[in-house]
Coordinates of C-alpha atoms and ligand atoms in Angstrom, one line a residue:
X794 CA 92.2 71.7 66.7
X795 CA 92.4 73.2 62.9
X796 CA 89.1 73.8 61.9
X797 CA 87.7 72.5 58.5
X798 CA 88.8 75.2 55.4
X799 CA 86.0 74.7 53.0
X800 CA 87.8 75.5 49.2
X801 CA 85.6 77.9 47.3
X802 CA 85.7 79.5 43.8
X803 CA 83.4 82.7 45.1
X804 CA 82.5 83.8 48.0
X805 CA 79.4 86.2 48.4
X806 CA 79.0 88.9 51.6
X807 CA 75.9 89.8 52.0
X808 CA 72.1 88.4 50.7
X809 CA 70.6 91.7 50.2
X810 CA 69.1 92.3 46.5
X811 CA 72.4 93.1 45.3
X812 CA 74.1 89.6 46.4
X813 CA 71.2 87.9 45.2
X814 CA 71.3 88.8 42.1
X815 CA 75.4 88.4 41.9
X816 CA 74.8 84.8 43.4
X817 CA 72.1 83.7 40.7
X818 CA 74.7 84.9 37.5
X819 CA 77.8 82.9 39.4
X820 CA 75.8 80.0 39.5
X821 CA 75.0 79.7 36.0
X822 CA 79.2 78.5 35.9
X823 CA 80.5 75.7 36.4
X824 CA 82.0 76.5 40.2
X825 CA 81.5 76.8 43.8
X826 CA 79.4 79.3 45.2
X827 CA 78.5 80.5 48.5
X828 CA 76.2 82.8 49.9
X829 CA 77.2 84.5 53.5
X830 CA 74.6 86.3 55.1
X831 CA 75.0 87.9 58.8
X832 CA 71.0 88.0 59.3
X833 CA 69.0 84.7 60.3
X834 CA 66.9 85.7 56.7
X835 CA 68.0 86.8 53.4
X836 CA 66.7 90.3 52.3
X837 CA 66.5 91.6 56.2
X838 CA 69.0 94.9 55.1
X839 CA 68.1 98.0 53.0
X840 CA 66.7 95.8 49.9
X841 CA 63.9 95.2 52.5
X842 CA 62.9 98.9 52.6
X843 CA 62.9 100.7 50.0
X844 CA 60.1 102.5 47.4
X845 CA 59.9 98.9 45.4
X846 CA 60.3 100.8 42.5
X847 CA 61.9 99.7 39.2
X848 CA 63.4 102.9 38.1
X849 CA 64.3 103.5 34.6
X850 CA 67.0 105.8 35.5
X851 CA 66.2 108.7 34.1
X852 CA 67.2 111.3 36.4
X853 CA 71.2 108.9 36.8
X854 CA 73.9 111.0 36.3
X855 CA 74.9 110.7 32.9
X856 CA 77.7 108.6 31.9
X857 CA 78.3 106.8 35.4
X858 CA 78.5 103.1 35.8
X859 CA 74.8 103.4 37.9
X860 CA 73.8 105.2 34.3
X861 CA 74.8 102.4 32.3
X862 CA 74.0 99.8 34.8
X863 CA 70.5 100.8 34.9
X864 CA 70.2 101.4 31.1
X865 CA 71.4 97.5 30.8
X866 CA 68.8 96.5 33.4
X867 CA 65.8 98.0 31.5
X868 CA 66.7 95.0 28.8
X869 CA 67.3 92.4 31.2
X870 CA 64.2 92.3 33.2
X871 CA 61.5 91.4 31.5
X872 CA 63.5 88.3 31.3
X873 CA 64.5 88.0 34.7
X874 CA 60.6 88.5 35.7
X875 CA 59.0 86.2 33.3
X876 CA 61.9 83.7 34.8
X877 CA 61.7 83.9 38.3
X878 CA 57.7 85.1 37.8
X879 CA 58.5 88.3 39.9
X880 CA 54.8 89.8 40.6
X881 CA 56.0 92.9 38.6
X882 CA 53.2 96.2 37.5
X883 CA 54.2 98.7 34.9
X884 CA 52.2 101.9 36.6
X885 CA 54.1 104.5 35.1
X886 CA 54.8 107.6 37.3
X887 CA 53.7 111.1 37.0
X888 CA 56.5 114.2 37.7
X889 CA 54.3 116.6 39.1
X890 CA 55.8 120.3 39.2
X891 CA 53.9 123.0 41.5
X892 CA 55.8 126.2 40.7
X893 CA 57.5 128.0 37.6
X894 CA 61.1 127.1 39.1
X895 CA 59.9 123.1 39.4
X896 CA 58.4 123.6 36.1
X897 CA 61.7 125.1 34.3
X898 CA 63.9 122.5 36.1
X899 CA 61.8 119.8 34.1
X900 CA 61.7 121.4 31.1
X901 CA 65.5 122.5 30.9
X902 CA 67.2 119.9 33.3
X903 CA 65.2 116.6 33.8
X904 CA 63.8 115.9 30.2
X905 CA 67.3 116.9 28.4
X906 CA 68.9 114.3 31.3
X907 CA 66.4 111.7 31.0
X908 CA 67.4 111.8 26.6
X909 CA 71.3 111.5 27.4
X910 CA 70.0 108.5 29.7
X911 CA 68.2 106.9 26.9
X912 CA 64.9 107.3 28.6
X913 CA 61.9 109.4 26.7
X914 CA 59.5 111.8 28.9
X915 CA 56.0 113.0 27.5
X916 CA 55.3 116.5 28.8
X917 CA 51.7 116.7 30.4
X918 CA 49.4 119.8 30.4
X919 CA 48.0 120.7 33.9
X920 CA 44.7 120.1 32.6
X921 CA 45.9 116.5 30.9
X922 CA 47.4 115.5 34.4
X923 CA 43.9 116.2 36.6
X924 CA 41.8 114.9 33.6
X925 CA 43.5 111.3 34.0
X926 CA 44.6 111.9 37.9
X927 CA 41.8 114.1 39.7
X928 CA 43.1 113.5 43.1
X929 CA 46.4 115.1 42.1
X930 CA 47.2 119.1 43.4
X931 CA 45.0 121.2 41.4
X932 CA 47.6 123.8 42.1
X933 CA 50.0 122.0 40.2
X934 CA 51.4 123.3 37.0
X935 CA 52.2 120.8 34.6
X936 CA 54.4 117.7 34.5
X937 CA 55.7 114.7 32.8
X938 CA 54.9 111.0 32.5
X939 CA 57.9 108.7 32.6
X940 CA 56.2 105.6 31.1
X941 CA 58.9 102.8 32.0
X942 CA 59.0 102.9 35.6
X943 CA 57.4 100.3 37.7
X944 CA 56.9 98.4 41.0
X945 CA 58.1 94.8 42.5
X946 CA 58.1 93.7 45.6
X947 CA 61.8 94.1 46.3
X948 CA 61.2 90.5 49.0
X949 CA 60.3 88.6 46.2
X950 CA 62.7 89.2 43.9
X951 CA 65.6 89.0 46.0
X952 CA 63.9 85.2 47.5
X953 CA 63.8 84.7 44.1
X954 CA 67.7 85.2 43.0
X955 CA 68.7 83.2 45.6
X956 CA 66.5 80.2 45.2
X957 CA 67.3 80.1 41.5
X958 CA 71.2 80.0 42.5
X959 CA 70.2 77.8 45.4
X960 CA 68.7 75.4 42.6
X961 CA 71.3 75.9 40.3
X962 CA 73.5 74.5 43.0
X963 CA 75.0 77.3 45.0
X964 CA 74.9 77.3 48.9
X965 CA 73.5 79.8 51.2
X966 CA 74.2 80.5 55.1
X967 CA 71.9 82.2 56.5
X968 CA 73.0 83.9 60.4
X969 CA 76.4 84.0 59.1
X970 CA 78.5 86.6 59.6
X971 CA 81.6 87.4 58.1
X972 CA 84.2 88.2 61.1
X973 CA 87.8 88.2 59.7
X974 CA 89.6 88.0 56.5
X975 CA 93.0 87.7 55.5
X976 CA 94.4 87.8 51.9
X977 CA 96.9 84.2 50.9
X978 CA 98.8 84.1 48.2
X979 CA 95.9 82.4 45.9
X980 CA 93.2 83.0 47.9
X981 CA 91.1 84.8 50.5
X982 CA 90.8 83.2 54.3
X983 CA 87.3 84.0 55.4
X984 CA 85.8 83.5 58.9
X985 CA 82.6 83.7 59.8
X986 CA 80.8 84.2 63.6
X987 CA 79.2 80.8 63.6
X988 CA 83.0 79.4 62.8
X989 CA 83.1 78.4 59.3
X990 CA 86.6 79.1 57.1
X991 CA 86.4 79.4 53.4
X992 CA 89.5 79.9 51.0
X993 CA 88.0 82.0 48.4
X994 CA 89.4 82.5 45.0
X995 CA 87.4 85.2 44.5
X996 CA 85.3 86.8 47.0
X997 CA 82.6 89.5 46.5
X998 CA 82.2 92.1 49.5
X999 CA 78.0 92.9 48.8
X1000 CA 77.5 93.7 52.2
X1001 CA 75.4 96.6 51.9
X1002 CA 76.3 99.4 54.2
X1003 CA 78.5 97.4 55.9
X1004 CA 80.9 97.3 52.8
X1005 CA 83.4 100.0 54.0
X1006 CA 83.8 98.0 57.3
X1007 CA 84.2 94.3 55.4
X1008 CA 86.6 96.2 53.0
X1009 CA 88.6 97.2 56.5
X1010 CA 88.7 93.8 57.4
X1011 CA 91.6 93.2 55.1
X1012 CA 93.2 96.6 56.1
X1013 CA 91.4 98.4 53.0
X1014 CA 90.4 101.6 53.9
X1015 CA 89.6 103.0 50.5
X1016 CA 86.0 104.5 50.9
X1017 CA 83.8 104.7 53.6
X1018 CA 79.9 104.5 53.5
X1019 CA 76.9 106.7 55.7
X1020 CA 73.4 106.1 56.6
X1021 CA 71.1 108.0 54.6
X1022 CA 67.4 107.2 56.2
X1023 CA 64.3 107.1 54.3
X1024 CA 60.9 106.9 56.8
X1025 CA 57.9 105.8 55.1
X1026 CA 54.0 105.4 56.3
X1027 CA 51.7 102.7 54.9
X1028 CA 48.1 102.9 54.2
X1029 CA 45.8 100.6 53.2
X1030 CA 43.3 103.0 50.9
X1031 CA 44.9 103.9 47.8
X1032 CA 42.5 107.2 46.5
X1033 CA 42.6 106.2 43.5
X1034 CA 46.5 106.2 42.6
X1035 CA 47.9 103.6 40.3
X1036 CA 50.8 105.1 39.1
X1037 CA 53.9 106.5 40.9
X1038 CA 53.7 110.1 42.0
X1039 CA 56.8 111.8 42.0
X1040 CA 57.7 115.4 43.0
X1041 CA 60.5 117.3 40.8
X1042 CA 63.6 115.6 42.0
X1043 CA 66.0 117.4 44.2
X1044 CA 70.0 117.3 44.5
X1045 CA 69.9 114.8 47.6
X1046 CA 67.4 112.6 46.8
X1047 CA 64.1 111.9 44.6
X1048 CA 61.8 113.4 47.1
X1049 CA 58.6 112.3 49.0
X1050 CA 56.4 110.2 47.1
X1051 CA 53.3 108.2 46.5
X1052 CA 54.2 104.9 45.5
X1053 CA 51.7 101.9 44.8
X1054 CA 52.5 98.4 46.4
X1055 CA 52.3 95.8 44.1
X1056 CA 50.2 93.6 46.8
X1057 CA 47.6 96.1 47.5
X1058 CA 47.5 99.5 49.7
X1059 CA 50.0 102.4 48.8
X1060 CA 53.2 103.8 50.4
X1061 CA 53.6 107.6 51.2
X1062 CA 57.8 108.5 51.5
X1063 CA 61.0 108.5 52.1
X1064 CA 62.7 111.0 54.0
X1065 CA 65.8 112.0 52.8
X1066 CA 68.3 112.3 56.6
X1067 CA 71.3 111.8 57.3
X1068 CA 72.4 109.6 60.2
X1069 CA 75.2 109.0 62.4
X1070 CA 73.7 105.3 63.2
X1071 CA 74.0 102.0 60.7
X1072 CA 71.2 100.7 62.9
X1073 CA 69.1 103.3 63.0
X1074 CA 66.1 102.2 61.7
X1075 CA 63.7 104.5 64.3
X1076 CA 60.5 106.2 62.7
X1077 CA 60.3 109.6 63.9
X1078 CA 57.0 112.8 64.8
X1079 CA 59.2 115.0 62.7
X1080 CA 59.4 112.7 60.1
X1081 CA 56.2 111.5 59.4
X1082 CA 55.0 114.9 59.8
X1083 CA 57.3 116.0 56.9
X1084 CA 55.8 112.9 54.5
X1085 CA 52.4 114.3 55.1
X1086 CA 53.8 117.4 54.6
X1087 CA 55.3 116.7 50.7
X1088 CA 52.2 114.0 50.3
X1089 CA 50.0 117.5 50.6
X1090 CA 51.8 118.9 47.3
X1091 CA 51.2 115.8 45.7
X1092 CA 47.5 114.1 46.8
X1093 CA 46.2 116.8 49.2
X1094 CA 43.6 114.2 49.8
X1095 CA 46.4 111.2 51.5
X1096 CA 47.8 113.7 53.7
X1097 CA 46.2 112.6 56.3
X1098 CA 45.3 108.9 55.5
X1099 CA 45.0 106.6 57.9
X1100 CA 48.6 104.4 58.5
X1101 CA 48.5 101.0 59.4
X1102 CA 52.6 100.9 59.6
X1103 CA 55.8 102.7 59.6
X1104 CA 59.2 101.8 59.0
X1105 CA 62.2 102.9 57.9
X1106 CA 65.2 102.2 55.6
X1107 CA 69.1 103.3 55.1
X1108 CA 70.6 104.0 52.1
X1109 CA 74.5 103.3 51.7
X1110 CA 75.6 106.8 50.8
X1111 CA 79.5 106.6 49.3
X1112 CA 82.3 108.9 50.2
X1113 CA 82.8 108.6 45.8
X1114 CA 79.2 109.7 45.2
X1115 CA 79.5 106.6 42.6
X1116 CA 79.0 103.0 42.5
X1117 CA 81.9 101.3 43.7
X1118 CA 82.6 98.3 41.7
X1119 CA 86.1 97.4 41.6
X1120 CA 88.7 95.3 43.6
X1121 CA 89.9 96.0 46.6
X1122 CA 93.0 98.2 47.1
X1123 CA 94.0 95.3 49.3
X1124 CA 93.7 92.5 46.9
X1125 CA 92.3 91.6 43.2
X1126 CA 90.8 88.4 45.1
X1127 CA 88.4 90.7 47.0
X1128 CA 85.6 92.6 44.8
X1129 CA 83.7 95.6 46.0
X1130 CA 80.2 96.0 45.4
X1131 CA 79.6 98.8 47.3
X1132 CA 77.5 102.1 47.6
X1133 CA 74.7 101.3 45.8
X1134 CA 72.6 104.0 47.2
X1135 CA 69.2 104.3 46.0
X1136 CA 69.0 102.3 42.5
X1137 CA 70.1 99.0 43.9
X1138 CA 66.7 96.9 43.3
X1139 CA 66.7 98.5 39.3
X1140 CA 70.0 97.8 38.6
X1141 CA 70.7 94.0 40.4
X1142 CA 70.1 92.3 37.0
X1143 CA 72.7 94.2 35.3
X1144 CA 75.1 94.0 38.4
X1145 CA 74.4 90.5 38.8
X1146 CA 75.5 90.2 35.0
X1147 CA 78.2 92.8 35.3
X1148 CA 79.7 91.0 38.4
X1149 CA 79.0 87.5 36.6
X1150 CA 81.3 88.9 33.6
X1151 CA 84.3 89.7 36.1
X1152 CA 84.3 86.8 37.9
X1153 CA 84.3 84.8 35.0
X1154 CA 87.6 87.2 33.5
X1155 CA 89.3 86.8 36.7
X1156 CA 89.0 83.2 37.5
X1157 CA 88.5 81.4 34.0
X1158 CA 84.8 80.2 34.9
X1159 CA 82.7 77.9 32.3
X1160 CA 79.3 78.0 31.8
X1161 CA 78.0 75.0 33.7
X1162 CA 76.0 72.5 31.4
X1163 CA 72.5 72.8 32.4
X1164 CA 71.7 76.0 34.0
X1165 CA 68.0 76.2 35.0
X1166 CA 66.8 79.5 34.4
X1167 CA 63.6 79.3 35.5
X1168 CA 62.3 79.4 39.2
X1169 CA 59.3 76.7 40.0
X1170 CA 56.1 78.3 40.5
X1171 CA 55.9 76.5 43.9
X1172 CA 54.1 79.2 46.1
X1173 CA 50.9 78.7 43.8
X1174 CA 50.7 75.4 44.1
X1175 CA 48.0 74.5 46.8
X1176 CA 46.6 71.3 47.3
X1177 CA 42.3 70.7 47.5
X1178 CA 42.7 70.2 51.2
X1179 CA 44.6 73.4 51.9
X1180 CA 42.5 75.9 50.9
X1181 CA 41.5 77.2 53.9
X1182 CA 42.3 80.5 54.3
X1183 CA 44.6 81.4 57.4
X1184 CA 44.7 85.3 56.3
X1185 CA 41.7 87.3 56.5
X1186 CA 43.1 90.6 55.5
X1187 CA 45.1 89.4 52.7
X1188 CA 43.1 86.2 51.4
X1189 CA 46.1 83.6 52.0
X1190 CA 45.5 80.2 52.4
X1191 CA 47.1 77.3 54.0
X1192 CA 48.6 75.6 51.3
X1193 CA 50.4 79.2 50.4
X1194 CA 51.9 79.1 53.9
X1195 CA 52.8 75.4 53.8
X1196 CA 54.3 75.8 50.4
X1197 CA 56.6 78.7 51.6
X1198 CA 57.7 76.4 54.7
X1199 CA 58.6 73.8 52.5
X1200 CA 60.5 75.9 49.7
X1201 CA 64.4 75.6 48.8
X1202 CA 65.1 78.5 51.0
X1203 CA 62.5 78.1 54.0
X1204 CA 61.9 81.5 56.1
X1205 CA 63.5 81.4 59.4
X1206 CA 61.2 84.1 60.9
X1207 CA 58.2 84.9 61.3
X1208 CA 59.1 88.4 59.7
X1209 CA 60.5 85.6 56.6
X1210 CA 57.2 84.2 56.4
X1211 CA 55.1 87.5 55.9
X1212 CA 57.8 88.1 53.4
X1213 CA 57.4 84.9 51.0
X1214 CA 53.5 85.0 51.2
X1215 CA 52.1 87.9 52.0
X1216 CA 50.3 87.1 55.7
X1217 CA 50.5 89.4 57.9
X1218 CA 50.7 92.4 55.9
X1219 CA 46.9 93.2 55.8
X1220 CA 45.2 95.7 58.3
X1221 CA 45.4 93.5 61.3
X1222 CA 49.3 93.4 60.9
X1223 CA 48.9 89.5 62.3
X1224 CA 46.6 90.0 65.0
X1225 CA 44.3 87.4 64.0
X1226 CA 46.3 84.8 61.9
X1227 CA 49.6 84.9 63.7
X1228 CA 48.8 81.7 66.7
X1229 CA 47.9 79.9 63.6
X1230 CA 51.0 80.8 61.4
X1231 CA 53.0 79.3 64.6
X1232 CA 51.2 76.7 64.7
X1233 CA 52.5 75.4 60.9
X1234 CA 55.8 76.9 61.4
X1235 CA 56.0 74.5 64.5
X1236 CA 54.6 71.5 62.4
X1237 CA 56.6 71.6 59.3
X1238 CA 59.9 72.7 60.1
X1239 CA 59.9 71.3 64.0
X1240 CA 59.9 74.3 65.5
X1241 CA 59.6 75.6 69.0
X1242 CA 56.9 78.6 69.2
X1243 CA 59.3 79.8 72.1
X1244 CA 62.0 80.1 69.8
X1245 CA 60.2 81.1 67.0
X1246 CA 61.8 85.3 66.7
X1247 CA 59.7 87.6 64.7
X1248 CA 62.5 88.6 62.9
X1249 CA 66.1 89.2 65.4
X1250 CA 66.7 87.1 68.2
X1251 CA 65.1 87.3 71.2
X1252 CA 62.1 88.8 69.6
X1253 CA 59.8 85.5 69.7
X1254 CA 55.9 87.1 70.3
X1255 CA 55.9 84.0 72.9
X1256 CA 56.5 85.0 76.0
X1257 CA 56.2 81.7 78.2
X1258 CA 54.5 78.6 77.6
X1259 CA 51.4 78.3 80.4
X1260 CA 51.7 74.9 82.6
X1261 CA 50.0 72.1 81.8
X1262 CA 49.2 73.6 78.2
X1263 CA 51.7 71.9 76.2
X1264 CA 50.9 70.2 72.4
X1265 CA 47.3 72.0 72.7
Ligands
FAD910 C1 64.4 104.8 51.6 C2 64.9 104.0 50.4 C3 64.2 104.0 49.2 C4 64.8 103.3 48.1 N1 64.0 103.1 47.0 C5 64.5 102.3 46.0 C6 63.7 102.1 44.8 O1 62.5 102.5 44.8 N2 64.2 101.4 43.8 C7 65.5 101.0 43.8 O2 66.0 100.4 42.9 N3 66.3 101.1 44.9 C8 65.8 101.8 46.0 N4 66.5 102.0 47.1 C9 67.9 101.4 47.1 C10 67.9 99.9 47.3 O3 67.1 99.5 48.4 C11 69.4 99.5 47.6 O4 70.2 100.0 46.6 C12 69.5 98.0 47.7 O5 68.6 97.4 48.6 C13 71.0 97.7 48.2 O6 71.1 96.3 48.3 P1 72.3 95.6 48.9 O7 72.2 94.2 48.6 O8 73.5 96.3 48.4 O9 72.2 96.0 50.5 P2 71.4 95.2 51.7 O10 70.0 94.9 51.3 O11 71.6 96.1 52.9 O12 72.2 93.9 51.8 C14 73.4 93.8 52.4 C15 73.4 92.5 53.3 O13 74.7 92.3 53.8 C16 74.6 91.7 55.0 N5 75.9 91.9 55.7 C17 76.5 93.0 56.2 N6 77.6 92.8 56.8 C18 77.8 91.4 56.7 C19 78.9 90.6 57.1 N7 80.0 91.0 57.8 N8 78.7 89.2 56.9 C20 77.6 88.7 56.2 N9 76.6 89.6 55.8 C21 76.7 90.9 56.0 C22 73.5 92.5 55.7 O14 72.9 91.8 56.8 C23 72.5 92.7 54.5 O15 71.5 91.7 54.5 C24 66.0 102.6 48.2 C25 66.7 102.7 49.5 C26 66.2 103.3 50.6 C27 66.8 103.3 51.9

């Protein structure tokens, strides 16, 4: 039997960051939009783990598309966070050099870049640093402050995107993978693993590290992307630190660093390793040994803090060393968005525009009459007789949780609900609150606590139901 071809004007691969933030500019245009994502949750790739740090990009490359990309986002966000009220901290972050050669690199490399990239740097006396920042190195020998950058929580903001599209009208599968593609004469074929077919007009490969093997889906073998991994190492006491702590960057990667999180406690990382695995997402000794190892240089005093989690990210290194935005060698109809390495979170607004612009060059697109920019403040909104609170670490109540369960893009996961509110996250890492969490997940969206995964499938923290126990 022919299955049903659903007729779309774009098609989105992959609800990471960067697809979020393409899907929210399509659906300010009068079209069809939809959303493909291989995980059961949106945000479950690299966007998930990462420093949360809006960068200003001052350390880009010079005149590269991630240059002017990121240059264009440092206008667009205020906007996008005062829209989609994105919980969003201007901290600032200190470039702490601890020897002559870090010291001339800053002077003669890093503030001359950070000028061509449009971004100013005041210089910092040792004594200026440890006057405002006493837990810094006291060996240290100067530095700079880089006043723009910020954090976000990288969750948020990519829920965020795609509930605004999902409100504007676009669609989003979730647990959707995109299997096969095959290029017709005015549009894409796309099949999916839970047996959907679109024809595409237009369809945007934003599959993350998995863009190389989407591209050779359609025999488009142009570029291929590696895992890069970053480890990192949570702690709940912050000593102090409010702003970003950055060493001197090096030629692989911006180095080990303190980084506040914008909901409380403080992360210490990323590594900088190459990997042969896409999956590999293991923490390592060696590698926490070497975050406490470059924390040292920075806060002597966090080397050792205690961690109440670890985890891990990959970054989608490119065989161009660039941004890959640009059709496929295959077809105009298919449009990479590919190897965004480590500036994918600062630059999605200006992607999501920059993608928006093509789309609508390519395939004639008009602004659809009433575009709602603004996102509903719904996971504020509590009701008197939901105030309990549910978490203890974090302070969340029950009419947080309920509002998340009830939102226009629900979680799926129990992993998708620490996500959207926050539970979970504390010191006890769900310990205490996570029967009760169940518990609502079960009532509100009819769901079976056997079934219920943590985050992949077959990861539900149920193991068997006891006899005779059932509905208590
Ligand atoms: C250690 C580390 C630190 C970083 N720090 C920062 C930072 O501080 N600031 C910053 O701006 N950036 C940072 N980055 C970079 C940033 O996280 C990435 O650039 C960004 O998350 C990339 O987003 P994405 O949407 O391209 O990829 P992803 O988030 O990986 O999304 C791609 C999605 O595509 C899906 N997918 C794959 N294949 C298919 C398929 N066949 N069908 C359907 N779906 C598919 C995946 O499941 C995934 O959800 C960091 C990265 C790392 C690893």
């Amino acid at each position: 039997m022919k299955k049903d071809r659903q007729r779309v004007d774009v098609l989105v691969i992959g609800g990471g960051v960067v697809g979020c933030a393409i899907l929210r500019e399509l659906a300010r245009y009068s079209a069809r939009v939809v959303l493909l994502e291989h995980n059961p949750d949106i945000c479950e790739g690299t966007s998930k783990s990462n420093s949360a740090i809006v960068h200003t990009g001052f350390d880009a490359s010079p005149g590269t598309l991630e240059a002017r990309l990121l240059a264009e986002a440092r206008e667009l966000w205020p906007q996008v966070i005062e829209h989609l009220h994105i919980p969003y901290l201007q901290t600032g972050a200190l470039l702490i050099a601890t020897s002559d050669e870090e010291l001339a690199m800053l002077t003669n490399e890093i503030i001359p870049k950070a000028e061509r990239n449009g971004v100013t740097l005041s210089t910092l006396t040792r004594e200026e640093i440890l006057e405002n920042a006493p837990y810094i190195n006291s060996a240290i020998l100067g530095g700079a402050l880089v006043e723009g950058e910020g954090i976000i929580d990288p969750f948020w903001t990519t829920r965020a995107y795609c509930e605004n599209a999902v409100l504007n009208g676009a669609q989003v599968f979730t647990g959707e993978s995109v299997v096969g593609m095959s290029v017709e004469e005015n549009s894409i074929a796309v099949h999916s693993s839970g047996d959907k077919t679109f024809a595409a007009s237009l369809v945007v490969n934003a599959a993350g590290l998995w863009s190389d093997e989407v591209a050779r889906l359609v025999g488009d073998d142009s570029f291929t992307l590696t895992p890069r991994k970053g480890q990192f190492i949570v702690v709940e006491e912050d000593y102090g630190v409010s702003q970003i702590i950055l060493p001197i960057p090096n030629r692989i990667s911006k180095g080990i660093l303190v980084t506040p999180i914008i909901f409380g406690g403080v992360m210490l990382g990323p590594t900088a390793e190459d990997v042969r695995e896409k999956s590999d997402l293991a923490t390592t000794s060696e590698g926490l040994q070497q975050i406490r190892q470059g924390i040292a240089k920075l806060v002597p005093a966090m080397a050792d803090a205690a961690s109440v989690r670890q985890f891990a990210g990959l970054r989608a290194v490119s065989s161009t060393g660039e941004y890959i935005i640009r059709p496929s060698t295959a077809s105009e109809r298919l449009l990479h968005v590919a190897g965004i390495r480590s500036t994918g979170l600062s630059a999605s607004p200006a992607i999501g525009r920059y993608v928006g612009d093509l789309a609508r060059d390519q395939l004639g697109l008009v602004l659809r009459e009433h575009f709602v920019e603004e996102l509903p403040e719904y996971l504020s909104e509590t009701h008197a007789n939901e105030g309990d609170v549910i978490c203890l670490c974090r302070s969340i109540t029950r009419g947080e949780i309920l509002a998340a369960l009830r939102s226009p893009l629900p979680p799926q996961t129990l992993d998708g609900l620490k996500r959207r509110t926050g539970a979970m996250l504390g010191d006890c890492q769900g310990n205490i609150c996570m029967p009760r969490l169940m518990q609502l997940f079960q009532q509100q969206r009819g769901c079976d606590p056997l079934a219920l995964n943590k985050n992949y499938d077959g990861s539900s923290p149920v193991v068997a139901r006891v006899a005779g126990k059932e509905g208590e």
